[in-house]
XYZ file of C-alpha atoms in Angstrom:
634
model
C -25.668 10.603 15.468
C -28.716 8.018 15.275
C -31.559 9.573 12.885
C -34.611 7.169 13.928
C -35.057 5.638 17.102
C -34.951 2.198 15.723
C -31.479 3.242 14.035
C -29.208 2.293 16.260
C -25.968 0.773 14.782
C -22.663 2.907 15.142
C -20.691 4.118 12.635
C -17.482 3.959 13.883
C -15.909 1.645 16.774
C -12.762 3.486 18.641
C -9.914 0.888 19.361
C -6.837 1.226 21.328
C -3.074 0.989 20.067
C 0.330 1.889 19.823
C 0.603 4.338 17.808
C 4.304 3.847 18.128
C 6.375 0.631 18.631
C 5.345 -1.200 22.202
C 9.142 -0.156 23.532
C 8.164 4.264 22.945
C 4.958 3.955 24.879
C 5.700 2.441 27.395
C 4.953 6.329 29.443
C 1.670 5.973 27.499
C 2.179 9.215 25.429
C 1.663 7.016 22.008
C -1.368 5.298 23.214
C -3.748 6.196 20.989
C -7.832 5.437 20.109
C -8.440 5.531 16.738
C -11.885 5.297 15.464
C -12.583 3.079 12.232
C -15.322 2.221 10.568
C -18.004 -0.084 12.150
C -18.583 -3.434 11.099
C -20.507 -6.773 12.336
C -18.142 -9.131 13.049
C -19.178 -12.830 13.875
C -16.843 -14.263 15.312
C -15.831 -18.383 16.268
C -14.003 -20.409 18.282
C -10.690 -19.689 16.340
C -11.092 -16.935 15.050
C -13.207 -13.088 14.164
C -14.095 -11.379 10.632
C -15.848 -8.778 10.143
C -16.691 -8.772 5.086
C -12.921 -7.944 4.583
C -10.721 -8.904 7.085
C -9.871 -11.879 8.983
C -8.154 -13.220 12.346
C -6.498 -15.647 12.351
C -4.577 -15.886 15.870
C -2.652 -19.601 15.592
C 1.306 -19.274 17.310
C 2.575 -22.148 14.865
C 6.421 -22.430 16.714
C 3.813 -23.288 20.710
C 1.105 -25.459 17.626
C -1.859 -23.379 19.360
C -4.960 -21.113 18.989
C -5.086 -18.178 20.813
C -8.683 -17.513 21.600
C -10.011 -14.508 19.694
C -10.621 -11.278 21.154
C -14.542 -10.862 20.786
C -15.192 -6.928 20.074
C -18.729 -7.395 19.700
C -18.629 -7.677 24.298
C -20.404 -4.740 26.461
C -17.403 -5.223 28.576
C -14.417 -4.535 25.827
C -16.363 -2.186 23.743
C -17.390 0.572 26.243
C -13.244 0.774 26.733
C -12.560 1.061 23.440
C -10.665 -2.667 23.541
C -8.909 -4.100 25.530
C -5.793 -1.605 26.546
C -2.204 -2.182 25.074
C -0.209 -4.955 26.446
C 2.797 -5.959 24.604
C 2.385 -9.728 25.722
C -1.635 -10.295 25.942
C -2.622 -12.182 22.595
C -6.065 -10.991 22.070
C -4.790 -6.680 22.440
C -1.983 -8.500 19.203
C -5.060 -8.602 17.729
C -6.940 -5.954 18.526
C -3.762 -4.339 17.010
C -3.733 -5.774 13.959
C -7.624 -6.168 12.765
C -7.455 -1.847 14.045
C -4.469 -0.330 11.782
C -5.429 -2.783 8.901
C -9.102 -1.730 8.884
C -7.772 2.263 9.320
C -5.077 1.159 6.271
C -8.458 0.072 4.343
C -10.257 3.121 5.486
C -7.881 5.751 3.648
C -7.423 3.598 0.572
C -11.428 3.326 0.148
C -11.356 7.350 1.247
C -8.834 8.065 -1.785
C -9.546 5.709 -4.451
C -13.514 6.637 -4.459
C -14.775 2.754 -3.135
C -14.394 -0.227 -1.327
C -11.250 -1.819 -2.057
C -12.155 -5.533 -2.315
C -9.671 -8.354 -2.412
C -9.537 -10.769 -5.302
C -13.507 -12.590 -5.799
C -14.537 -10.898 -2.871
C -11.338 -12.807 -0.017
C -10.734 -11.535 2.834
C -7.600 -10.398 4.535
C -6.138 -12.660 6.580
C -3.956 -11.333 9.451
C -2.034 -13.167 11.991
C -0.523 -12.029 14.716
C 2.196 -14.738 15.806
C 2.671 -16.788 12.183
C 6.433 -17.646 13.166
C 8.856 -17.479 15.492
C 11.580 -15.397 13.378
C 12.670 -11.752 12.671
C 9.878 -11.001 9.484
C 6.559 -10.035 8.716
C 5.976 -10.648 5.210
C 2.294 -10.419 2.288
C 1.594 -13.846 1.466
C -0.977 -13.523 -1.291
C -1.253 -16.809 -2.340
C -2.890 -17.258 1.131
C -4.075 -13.496 0.547
C -2.699 -13.290 4.251
C -0.440 -10.631 6.075
C 1.843 -13.036 8.185
C 3.337 -11.496 11.278
C 6.732 -13.390 13.163
C 7.874 -12.355 16.663
C 11.659 -12.344 17.570
C 13.482 -12.598 20.599
C 15.648 -9.509 21.027
C 19.903 -9.467 20.341
C 22.305 -9.711 23.579
C 24.447 -7.679 23.090
C 22.628 -4.772 21.190
C 19.039 -4.837 22.413
C 18.302 -0.696 22.160
C 15.988 0.219 24.797
C 14.481 -3.994 25.064
C 15.893 -6.863 27.655
C 18.145 -8.727 25.919
C 16.373 -12.082 24.448
C 12.406 -10.193 25.075
C 10.149 -10.903 22.766
C 9.960 -9.011 20.623
C 6.717 -9.267 18.265
C 5.966 -6.803 14.688
C 2.059 -7.465 14.755
C 2.589 -4.336 17.707
C 4.551 -1.800 15.451
C 1.997 -0.191 13.742
C 4.592 0.877 10.436
C 5.245 -2.717 10.205
C 1.302 -3.354 10.149
C 0.231 -0.394 8.194
C 2.953 -1.589 5.704
C 2.254 -5.392 5.136
C -1.872 -4.316 4.487
C -0.095 -2.291 1.967
C 1.530 -4.221 0.684
C -1.310 -6.297 0.432
C -3.887 -3.639 -1.138
C -1.231 -2.774 -3.944
C -1.273 -5.966 -4.884
C -4.879 -6.326 -5.411
C -4.869 -2.748 -7.372
C -1.883 -3.491 -9.604
C -1.308 -7.473 -9.873
C 1.844 -6.955 -12.298
C 4.016 -5.022 -9.740
C 5.208 -8.048 -8.078
C 6.546 -9.199 -11.145
C 10.645 -7.164 -10.514
C 11.459 -5.941 -14.089
C 13.717 -3.319 -13.288
C 14.959 -2.085 -10.178
C 12.540 0.685 -9.701
C 9.669 -1.502 -9.557
C 9.754 -3.717 -6.041
C 11.485 -0.511 -4.325
C 8.065 1.426 -5.643
C 6.445 -1.261 -4.131
C 8.661 -1.284 -0.773
C 8.251 3.227 -0.623
C 4.573 2.416 -1.276
C 4.107 0.529 1.264
C 5.970 2.430 3.854
C 4.602 6.132 2.805
C 1.216 4.271 3.944
C 2.976 3.167 7.071
C 4.235 7.226 7.816
C 2.070 9.110 6.385
C -1.604 7.186 8.111
C 0.456 7.411 11.574
C 0.652 11.653 10.938
C -2.937 11.722 10.608
C -2.891 11.089 14.326
C -2.999 14.215 16.589
C -2.710 12.671 19.265
C 0.976 11.279 18.039
C 2.058 14.674 16.332
C 0.988 17.522 18.739
C 3.327 16.040 21.610
C 6.184 15.644 18.599
C 5.673 18.806 17.448
C 5.423 20.516 20.754
C 9.416 18.994 21.102
C 10.790 20.042 17.918
C 8.875 23.679 18.381
C 6.690 23.051 14.782
C 9.736 21.400 12.934
C 9.060 18.252 11.523
C 12.210 17.818 9.703
C 14.202 18.188 13.168
C 16.388 15.141 13.523
C 15.080 14.200 17.067
C 11.221 14.292 15.574
C 9.927 10.683 16.281
C 7.322 11.527 12.883
C 11.247 10.849 10.551
C 11.907 7.014 12.225
C 9.732 3.154 10.669
C 10.109 0.419 12.704
C 11.853 1.590 15.541
C 11.581 -1.136 18.161
C 12.776 -3.448 15.977
C 15.785 -1.908 14.714
C 16.899 -1.377 17.683
C 16.096 -4.925 18.915
C 17.722 -6.294 15.780
C 20.662 -5.082 16.992
C 21.238 -1.453 14.430
C 21.436 0.302 16.753
C 18.690 2.545 16.113
C 15.062 2.739 13.705
C 14.615 0.480 10.201
C 14.803 4.180 8.424
C 14.905 6.824 8.941
C 14.628 10.230 7.036
C 16.976 11.885 5.325
C 18.166 15.884 6.506
C 19.931 16.791 3.096
C 18.979 15.715 -0.274
C 21.477 13.940 -2.403
C 20.385 13.443 -5.976
C 23.521 10.865 -6.435
C 21.810 7.757 -4.689
C 18.812 7.536 -6.755
C 21.580 7.193 -9.776
C 23.907 4.626 -8.146
C 21.240 2.811 -5.691
C 19.960 -0.231 -6.673
C 19.154 -2.441 -3.941
C 14.965 -2.377 -3.539
C 14.029 -0.746 0.378
C 17.365 1.525 0.112
C 16.595 3.190 -3.728
C 12.600 3.585 -2.220
C 13.643 4.933 0.797
C 14.971 7.734 -1.517
C 11.029 7.598 -2.902
C 9.679 7.980 0.426
C 12.082 10.727 1.101
C 11.587 12.102 -1.491
C 7.709 12.172 -0.859
C 8.211 13.577 2.772
C 10.619 16.811 1.584
C 7.168 17.547 -0.007
C 4.778 16.959 2.388
C 7.470 19.132 4.910
C 7.741 21.723 1.971
C 3.770 22.368 1.902
C 3.016 21.940 5.944
C 5.621 25.012 6.695
C 4.239 26.797 4.235
C 0.799 26.567 5.436
C 1.805 27.511 8.939
C 3.509 30.655 7.905
C 0.174 32.486 9.497
C 0.330 30.304 12.768
C 4.120 31.761 13.003
C 3.708 35.597 12.139
C 0.659 35.812 14.310
C 2.188 33.723 17.979
C 5.619 35.788 16.922
C 4.527 39.199 16.059
C 5.612 39.436 12.690
C 8.810 38.032 12.666
C 8.285 34.707 11.915
C 10.752 33.929 14.426
C 8.794 31.817 17.995
C 10.864 33.212 21.038
C 12.388 30.916 23.273
C 10.622 28.166 25.760
C 7.751 26.165 25.884
C 5.521 26.506 22.288
C 1.415 27.917 24.110
C -0.914 25.090 24.389
C -3.267 26.437 22.045
C -0.302 27.712 18.764
C 0.677 23.315 19.268
C -2.943 21.879 18.120
C -3.364 25.237 15.512
C 0.339 23.039 13.772
C -1.120 20.113 15.153
C -4.154 20.275 13.063
C -2.621 21.954 9.367
C 0.286 18.836 9.757
C -2.628 16.022 10.040
C -4.126 18.039 7.472
C -1.095 17.750 4.929
C -0.654 14.509 5.903
C -4.595 13.340 5.036
C -3.474 15.197 1.648
C -0.176 13.718 0.568
C -1.455 10.245 1.789
C -4.557 10.107 -0.478
C -2.255 12.352 -3.659
C -0.396 8.715 -3.239
C -2.730 6.340 -2.906
C -5.029 7.619 -6.068
C -1.753 8.134 -8.048
C -2.134 4.054 -7.710
C -4.767 5.116 -10.589
C -3.230 6.489 -12.641
C -0.280 4.379 -13.468
C 0.543 1.860 -16.406
C -0.722 -1.569 -15.479
C 3.153 -3.048 -15.975
C 6.620 -2.118 -15.622
C 6.705 1.387 -13.690
C 9.055 3.190 -12.356
C 9.302 6.996 -9.940
C 8.961 8.257 -12.631
C 5.577 7.091 -13.884
C 4.615 7.605 -10.191
C 5.508 11.317 -9.739
C 3.531 12.611 -12.642
C 0.290 10.011 -11.328
C 0.169 12.185 -8.034
C 0.078 15.108 -10.060
C -2.481 14.233 -12.162
C -4.215 12.354 -9.427
C -4.435 14.884 -7.595
C -4.996 18.005 -10.402
C -8.593 15.755 -10.875
C -10.055 17.042 -7.925
C -8.423 20.584 -6.727
C -7.472 21.550 -9.937
C -6.480 25.567 -8.190
C -3.938 23.115 -5.698
C -4.069 26.628 -3.379
C -1.300 24.988 -1.245
C 1.727 24.309 -3.896
C 1.283 20.721 -2.928
C 1.880 19.666 -6.089
C 4.577 22.471 -6.768
C 6.465 20.964 -3.648
C 6.403 16.871 -4.618
C 7.674 18.049 -7.830
C 10.959 20.228 -6.804
C 11.550 17.797 -3.780
C 12.255 14.988 -5.982
C 14.185 16.785 -8.451
C 16.200 17.549 -5.286
C 16.694 13.873 -4.681
C 17.824 13.045 -7.941
C 14.109 12.239 -9.689
C 13.591 13.678 -13.154
C 10.951 12.760 -14.867
C 10.381 11.166 -19.031
C 8.370 12.525 -21.503
C 7.860 16.262 -20.643
C 8.885 19.648 -21.762
C 9.189 21.640 -18.446
C 9.082 20.737 -14.662
C 5.859 22.831 -14.684
C 2.419 21.950 -13.386
C 1.052 21.887 -16.716
C 3.998 19.758 -17.751
C 3.388 17.075 -15.219
C 0.380 16.225 -16.656
C -0.392 13.784 -17.726
C -1.985 14.255 -21.389
C -5.951 13.875 -21.811
C -7.194 12.103 -24.667
C -8.953 13.666 -27.469
C -12.803 13.403 -27.927
C -13.631 10.657 -30.068
C -14.661 12.178 -33.429
C -17.616 9.758 -33.222
C -19.093 10.054 -30.105
C -18.697 8.453 -26.584
C -18.782 4.400 -27.365
C -22.019 3.384 -26.017
C -21.428 -0.196 -25.278
C -18.380 1.518 -23.018
C -20.660 3.872 -21.472
C -22.970 0.686 -20.330
C -20.608 -0.568 -18.792
C -19.574 2.025 -17.115
C -22.685 2.842 -15.698
C -23.372 -0.827 -14.844
C -19.319 -0.894 -12.542
C -21.467 2.463 -11.598
C -24.019 1.444 -9.855
C -22.278 -1.457 -8.277
C -20.016 0.836 -7.124
C -22.306 3.377 -5.242
C -24.271 -0.146 -3.599
C -20.355 -0.935 -2.386
C -20.382 3.007 -1.109
C -23.593 3.243 0.283
C -24.181 5.085 3.581
C -26.933 2.497 4.474
C -25.597 -0.244 2.623
C -25.475 -3.681 4.496
C -21.856 -5.892 3.751
C -21.903 -8.720 1.438
C -23.454 -11.296 3.422
C -21.771 -14.350 3.714
C -23.065 -16.001 0.020
C -21.241 -13.625 -2.016
C -17.739 -14.323 -0.785
C -15.879 -16.705 -2.799
C -14.986 -19.665 -1.260
C -11.534 -18.975 -0.809
C -9.654 -20.449 -3.103
C -6.978 -23.811 -2.536
C -3.604 -21.642 -3.665
C -1.342 -23.314 -5.856
C 1.244 -24.729 -4.501
C 0.607 -23.829 -0.783
C -2.502 -25.090 1.500
C -2.974 -23.520 5.196
C -2.513 -26.458 6.722
C 0.743 -26.982 5.207
C 1.066 -23.459 5.716
C 0.904 -24.245 9.509
C 2.642 -27.073 9.263
C 5.215 -25.777 7.599
C 5.841 -22.100 9.541
C 6.175 -24.592 12.825
C 9.784 -24.797 12.102
C 10.409 -21.886 10.444
C 14.629 -20.779 10.489
C 15.259 -17.011 9.880
C 17.457 -18.255 7.039
C 16.120 -17.462 3.024
C 14.063 -19.160 1.427
C 15.981 -20.920 -1.495
C 12.320 -21.144 -2.951
C 9.488 -18.618 -1.874
C 7.258 -20.147 -4.569
C 5.953 -18.335 -7.962
C 3.337 -15.777 -5.695
C 4.925 -12.330 -8.309
C 3.117 -13.614 -11.008
C -0.587 -14.330 -9.512
C -2.339 -11.918 -12.311
C -4.659 -8.757 -9.748
C -7.854 -10.309 -10.769
C -9.097 -13.754 -12.460
C -12.724 -13.082 -14.181
C -13.681 -17.296 -13.242
C -12.484 -16.381 -9.637
C -15.885 -13.643 -8.895
C -18.669 -14.718 -7.457
C -20.790 -11.483 -8.348
C -22.703 -12.498 -11.660
C -22.988 -8.441 -12.655
C -18.870 -8.083 -11.835
C -18.639 -11.397 -14.253
C -21.033 -10.025 -16.659
C -18.535 -7.132 -16.980
C -15.200 -8.617 -16.925
C -16.886 -10.735 -19.934
C -17.956 -7.525 -21.248
C -15.378 -5.571 -21.117
C -12.708 -8.760 -22.006
C -14.693 -8.823 -25.409
C -14.667 -5.051 -25.727
C -10.833 -4.686 -25.613
C -10.141 -7.418 -27.523
C -10.983 -6.182 -31.054
C -8.342 -4.957 -32.988
C -9.965 -1.793 -33.579
C -10.001 -1.045 -29.749
C -5.996 -1.906 -29.730
C -4.708 -0.562 -32.497
C -7.115 2.815 -30.838
C -5.119 2.389 -27.355
C -1.956 1.412 -28.660
C -1.628 -2.257 -27.961
C -0.109 -4.765 -30.792
C -2.679 -5.864 -32.785
C -1.488 -9.401 -33.108
C -1.200 -10.672 -29.074
C -4.624 -10.454 -27.504
C -5.483 -8.333 -24.660
C -6.316 -9.806 -20.666
C -8.050 -7.725 -18.506
C -6.207 -7.257 -15.027
C -8.259 -5.186 -12.808
C -11.238 -2.443 -13.274
C -12.700 -0.836 -10.334
C -15.782 2.036 -10.089
C -14.681 6.038 -8.765
C -16.631 7.771 -7.270
C -14.711 11.217 -5.966
C -15.912 14.013 -5.077
C -13.282 17.056 -6.724
C -12.734 20.394 -4.008
C -15.203 22.330 -6.301
C -18.366 19.841 -5.390
C -18.489 17.593 -8.608
C -18.980 14.127 -8.118
C -16.721 12.506 -10.855
C -18.067 9.115 -11.107
C -15.952 7.222 -14.116
C -13.944 3.445 -14.471
C -10.439 2.664 -14.455
C -9.830 -0.645 -16.134
C -6.633 -2.283 -16.634
C -5.331 -4.278 -19.726
C -2.055 -6.144 -20.196
C -0.908 -8.077 -23.442
C 2.819 -10.871 -23.298
C 4.742 -11.696 -25.318
C 4.598 -15.596 -26.490
C 8.003 -15.778 -27.428
C 11.781 -15.098 -25.687
C 13.303 -11.715 -26.440
C 15.612 -11.033 -29.082
C 18.679 -13.888 -28.486
C 15.904 -15.742 -26.626
C 17.550 -14.473 -23.224
C 16.287 -16.410 -20.521
C 14.422 -13.973 -18.218
C 14.826 -15.422 -14.894
C 11.068 -16.201 -14.388
C 9.598 -12.722 -16.186
C 7.928 -12.196 -19.017
C 8.080 -9.624 -21.017
C 4.343 -7.535 -20.872
C 2.978 -4.418 -22.463
C -0.433 -2.725 -20.775
C -2.685 0.157 -20.713
C -4.459 1.442 -18.168
C -7.749 3.134 -19.341
C -9.774 6.385 -17.725
C -13.625 5.923 -19.137
C -16.411 8.381 -17.485
C -19.991 6.951 -17.540
C -20.889 8.399 -21.234
C -18.095 5.960 -22.442
C -15.985 8.924 -23.143
C -12.003 7.835 -22.875
C -10.715 10.675 -20.379
C -7.237 9.187 -20.096
C -4.595 6.444 -21.603
C -1.512 5.229 -19.684
C 0.848 3.230 -21.729
C 3.238 1.434 -21.058
C 3.586 -0.046 -24.740
C 6.617 -3.019 -26.390
C 9.406 -0.796 -27.829
C 12.470 -1.695 -27.848
C 14.377 0.120 -25.166
C 12.733 -0.965 -22.774
C 12.825 -5.049 -24.038
C 16.447 -3.456 -23.361
C 16.308 -2.611 -20.250
C 14.211 -5.635 -19.350
C 17.680 -7.595 -20.849
C 20.241 -5.314 -18.922
C 18.083 -5.860 -15.905
C 18.365 -9.757 -16.101
C 21.849 -9.766 -16.743
C 23.208 -7.622 -14.113
C 20.637 -9.807 -11.756
C 23.041 -12.951 -12.924
C 26.249 -10.872 -12.411
C 25.782 -10.495 -9.175
C 24.071 -13.726 -7.911
C 27.229 -15.235 -10.451
C 30.047 -13.749 -10.751
C 32.458 -16.648 -12.669
C 32.294 -18.919 -14.586
C 29.508 -21.814 -13.350
C 28.427 -24.327 -15.772
C 25.675 -24.877 -13.507
C 22.243 -24.383 -15.375
C 20.630 -21.329 -13.535
C 17.322 -22.088 -11.570
C 14.302 -20.402 -14.814
C 12.883 -18.823 -11.811
C 15.667 -17.014 -10.189
C 14.733 -12.924 -10.413
C 11.179 -13.684 -8.815
C 12.417 -15.672 -6.330
C 14.884 -13.542 -4.959
C 12.098 -10.658 -5.811
C 9.453 -12.427 -3.905
C 6.980 -11.010 -1.082
C 8.644 -12.944 1.434
C 12.254 -12.961 0.042
C 12.177 -9.073 -0.095
C 10.759 -8.449 3.535
C 12.993 -11.159 4.893
C 15.744 -9.166 4.290
C 13.954 -5.500 4.174
C 12.922 -6.675 8.712
C 16.223 -8.605 9.549
């Protein structure tokens, strides 16, 4: 609603998308209109962009640019964007832009700030980047690259043999890859595979974002609940699937992933493959969601069944379906926000599933102390049933699972830190302001030239891309999440410098539990503006500090391109009081685990006796974004 006759700028931009893959949307049931924040669009002959996203539609296989869609055109705007069509390149552009915008909006809402990519850069989306059975986020280009391929001739599923399948038309794949980009920005060192759980957490987090974002669309949830009579765990429910068309067209006979019905604790204990291990985490989160949803609809079922709780046979009453859908959407949004917000309560290096569970519980507790729905307890129980047991806690009770808060400094608040937090909070408030304009083009950093790959070289290389695994996909996993000299904003550069000087003193290192001899690097800092259920406003700063061991671990072991790091996540309020210090210190147990992990990787890679020297970056290359998602989407 306009606040004055002169305010004609819309707040939302409605756009049509496929909520499920096109194979499931042919009847029209799963073509939905979503509303994304309205941002001014800049249109050129080869791309269109807003302040955070840029869609460049270059088809490397055909060696041509497709004409960019003009989302500001009156005819297109009045029909809520183009009609969803499988073979319309301009709709493909609309699809990736709308889904990516929705993902970023969910991150903004959960984190209490506008997520900024490194140096204020835009995330580039390329709907037809190459012809291959893959899609992945490339950190060097700060781009999400979507491939397309032909359906399997022998087992195409519900598709025609040889039909083109576009990964950019799958909500799950688009949201998954944009979530990878967002997590890589928030936690740059999570791209270093220091254990089996690190890449698994990256994959699981991206699947969680895709799965639960889709479940916030009422038009999708209501028909699914009608078909399953309100049961979100019904094996026939499409809500349990990820990448249905992709998996079917690839000859898999079904979706890429499906929530398993019965928890099996042995899976977590014996699984090391990243996608399979990550799916254990996704299933645990989904079951925690399902338990909370069931509790929230008990009263509705009692009313609808006359007190028995058992619904009569036949079609559910439409009003009941809508109420069930409202509770499902509400719970899904809460879980999605809880998981995204947990990234602020994780250590900056070497995270585990245990770290993630405790971060989820603490993040939710900070905004909702009462938890009347029991979501936190349901998550803890779901993780327990999957064999994921938290570390360094006294019990599975919710209070025991909370991260330990810092004791007040006897000398009073840190005035230097308070000044830093206040300046950062001011910047964050300006970014979040409803009436604030997006950054001007002069404030957006000029795109840096990647160390190993220029955009022109990429366009040349993708014209002949193969479906075989690239033996040297690059070392983009070692790129830190933030570097002060790449930041165009003067205030942020100043804050980065002051924060680094504050952290890199002996007193601060000792206070944070860092190594007294090693220098401290700032790997990210973010303002936080969140409103608790009680109505209280939380204004804080989240900062990540990392130390890197300069020498190889005991015995001079080669780590396959990895480095042994320690880190701290600091959360401080605007008064300079440190509320949380989430540590991942150097210790012999972590070092031994890292060495064991590298040794097992080498053994699996080359079980025989070989005289050939192992590639120095072999482990990093094997777990690069391109390699990981190429294995996933196969």
